[in-house]
Amino acid sequence: MGKATKDDLFKKIIAHAKEYGFIFQSSEIYDGLSAAYDYGQFGVELKNNIKEYWWKSMVQYHENIVGLDSAIFMHPSTWKASGHLDAFNDPMIDNKDSKKRYRADELIEDHLAKLQGKIDKETKKAAKRFGDNFNEEQFKTTHPRVLKYSGKIQSIKARMIKALENDQLDELKNIIEEENITCPVSGSANWTDVRQFNLMFSTELGSTVDDNNKIYLRPETAQGIFVNYLNVQKSGRMKLPFGIAQIGKAFRNEIVARQFIFRMREFEQMEMQFFVRPGTEMDWFEYWKDERIKWHKTLGIEDKYYQLYKHEKLAHYANAAYDIEFKFPFGFKELEGIHSRTDFDLSAHQKHSGKKLQYYDSENDESYVPYVVETSIGLDRMFLAVLSSAYKEEKLEDDSERIVLNIPPILAPYKAAVFPLTKKDNLPQKAREIMDQLKYQFNCQYEEKDTIGKRYRRHDAIGTPYCITVDHQTLEDNTVTIRERDSMKQDRIPIVKLESIIKKRLSIH
Ligand code: ATP
């Protein structure tokens, strides 16, 4: 798919999300607030279903994982201990002509992607020229231009990683200048110096404005888990290994907040910290990587949307990290992180608070600070992953078109819609009876306005797996027609079978 089509598709998804009540720009009547979004009537259902699917598979299905809901405000020392006050920075650079601000590392990465694009283009051209005789491996390791590009990519990448690790902002600027990277808006290379920018939002506690009262909005939910580690372990009599899971808001003053709900300044995370005996963390790291991939695949979203990325540059707290990347309309990007966080956080909180955060291991008769493996997924990014992979424009046999959201049924806002064929002849009463029978089990919608065809289209567009229609025959023999969203197949079935049919569609394995 070319760039224009990709952008097009993304724009259509954003427009669809608004038109059908999934996502609105925050404070839209005041022209909006950038990087903040509101979830509308169908969006909130989808979002709640994602949360429930995550919560159940983490907390309910694992005997050794429990939940937590900690406060957004935390003692300021938390952020000193976690390293966020000193190190939660992004290197930023401004273009003096366009006045646009960028993350320096992202500018460089975009440049590297362009170089990679050149390699891909050369390879494609050669593949066409050589036909069946083409040996891609040989081509890539011998062709002079390709070798030049790949050598350049490697050396720039290595320089960038080193510069980021050692906080060498000048070096990032050197790379941008040497590579003549220009601003996508102004096209100029008239850059400021690279500066660090802390991503935490701050505010004051109480009524007086005083630096001592400064507190932060949490940039991740994880720290609420760490500071409660001992509370949960003791009160729950938890034995290692065990996990604490939490869903909640996090806030980051992102330098460049674009791409819709992919990068927001206020967003939600679903995080689980798994506490383990030191030395076993790599086994658990592999275990959780596999478990989390399974969680995604169980939804039935095609494999081609997922890829794993192993981190070369590790965060200050990690000794290993993977990203589960998703093929968003704008390319593969991080959806979830699996990090081996060592004992960094608990040890730091122990040091800063002066309180022991150790575990007494009765089997081995020793005490230690547990190691931690974390799984962290952005709820809003998961929402975008589901929405964007579900969005389909289909041409039908009769040449008409429809937009359908093939949302995994378990996540769909409504599981079924109930329609009387017409508003007459007691059909609405019968349809209401069915609605009353189903609504305590499944989220359903009753609709009698518009033609049946229009009602079908509307529910295709919000991803409702089943539409149930009550007609005159229903009054005679208690059967209804049930139409399936993806195949559009209609069957006539007895009303008593409705529950089991819907339930079957919602089961996951
Ligand atoms: P990125 O590199 O994209 O900024 P990150 O590596 O900083 O992400 P983490 O700190 O690992 O992200 O956060 C865990 C998860 O939280 C991410 O995988 C992502 O799904 C989500 N997330 C992080 N920042 C944002 C944001 N600004 N908006 C929405 N979701 C976010």
Tab-separated table of N, CA and C in Angstrom, residues 40 44 49 57 79 124 131 149 157 185 209 271 275 320 334 343 349 352 368 401 439 447 456 484:
chain	number	residue	atom	x	y	z
A	40	GLY	N	-16.716	7.948	23.229
A	40	GLY	CA	-18.172	8.102	23.138
A	40	GLY	C	-18.906	6.836	23.529
A	44	VAL	N	-16.722	3.669	24.716
A	44	VAL	CA	-16.548	3.300	26.123
A	44	VAL	C	-16.872	1.822	26.323
A	49	ASN	N	-14.663	-3.430	27.439
A	49	ASN	CA	-14.520	-4.857	27.103
A	49	ASN	C	-13.053	-5.260	26.997
A	57	SER	N	-8.077	-12.267	32.095
A	57	SER	CA	-7.009	-13.206	31.747
A	57	SER	C	-5.791	-13.026	32.641
A	79	TRP	N	9.050	9.587	42.607
A	79	TRP	CA	9.588	9.855	41.263
A	79	TRP	C	11.085	10.123	41.289
A	124	LYS	N	13.689	-4.747	-4.772
A	124	LYS	CA	12.489	-5.047	-5.550
A	124	LYS	C	12.793	-4.962	-7.042
A	131	GLY	N	14.208	-12.072	-12.021
A	131	GLY	CA	13.144	-13.089	-12.003
A	131	GLY	C	13.476	-14.245	-11.075
A	149	TYR	N	24.129	1.804	1.784
A	149	TYR	CA	22.979	2.184	2.623
A	149	TYR	C	22.953	1.395	3.929
A	157	LYS	N	22.774	4.119	13.519
A	157	LYS	CA	22.032	3.511	14.629
A	157	LYS	C	22.944	3.371	15.851
A	185	VAL	N	8.028	19.839	7.664
A	185	VAL	CA	7.081	20.929	7.390
A	185	VAL	C	7.750	22.050	6.590
A	209	VAL	N	1.035	28.039	46.643
A	209	VAL	CA	1.967	27.692	45.580
A	209	VAL	C	3.378	27.761	46.153
A	271	GLU	N	-1.117	-2.668	33.413
A	271	GLU	CA	0.227	-3.152	33.755
A	271	GLU	C	0.167	-4.260	34.786
A	275	PHE	N	6.532	-10.534	40.584
A	275	PHE	CA	7.667	-10.563	41.507
A	275	PHE	C	8.240	-11.981	41.583
A	320	ALA	N	16.436	-6.620	30.184
A	320	ALA	CA	15.972	-7.223	28.929
A	320	ALA	C	14.604	-6.640	28.614
A	334	GLU	N	5.098	0.186	18.682
A	334	GLU	CA	4.920	-0.493	19.977
A	334	GLU	C	3.480	-0.451	20.474
A	343	ASP	N	15.765	-5.684	40.242
A	343	ASP	CA	15.229	-5.234	41.538
A	343	ASP	C	15.357	-3.713	41.633
A	349	HIS	N	13.127	2.186	46.063
A	349	HIS	CA	12.127	2.629	47.054
A	349	HIS	C	12.569	2.273	48.468
A	352	HIS	N	15.152	5.005	49.325
A	352	HIS	CA	14.609	6.349	49.529
A	352	HIS	C	13.619	6.431	50.690
A	368	TYR	N	15.311	-11.544	50.474
A	368	TYR	CA	15.876	-10.783	49.354
A	368	TYR	C	14.839	-9.815	48.793
A	401	GLU	N	-21.916	-1.037	-1.325
A	401	GLU	CA	-20.735	-1.096	-0.460
A	401	GLU	C	-21.154	-1.073	0.989
A	439	LYS	N	-30.971	-9.000	27.504
A	439	LYS	CA	-30.147	-7.864	27.956
A	439	LYS	C	-29.435	-8.082	29.288
A	447	GLU	N	-33.682	-1.543	18.169
A	447	GLU	CA	-33.865	-0.444	17.203
A	447	GLU	C	-35.047	-0.717	16.315
A	456	TYR	N	-29.158	-2.863	9.539
A	456	TYR	CA	-28.035	-3.807	9.397
A	456	TYR	C	-26.729	-3.043	9.190
A	484	GLU	N	-25.557	-12.819	10.679
A	484	GLU	CA	-24.204	-12.759	11.205
A	484	GLU	C	-23.435	-11.645	10.493
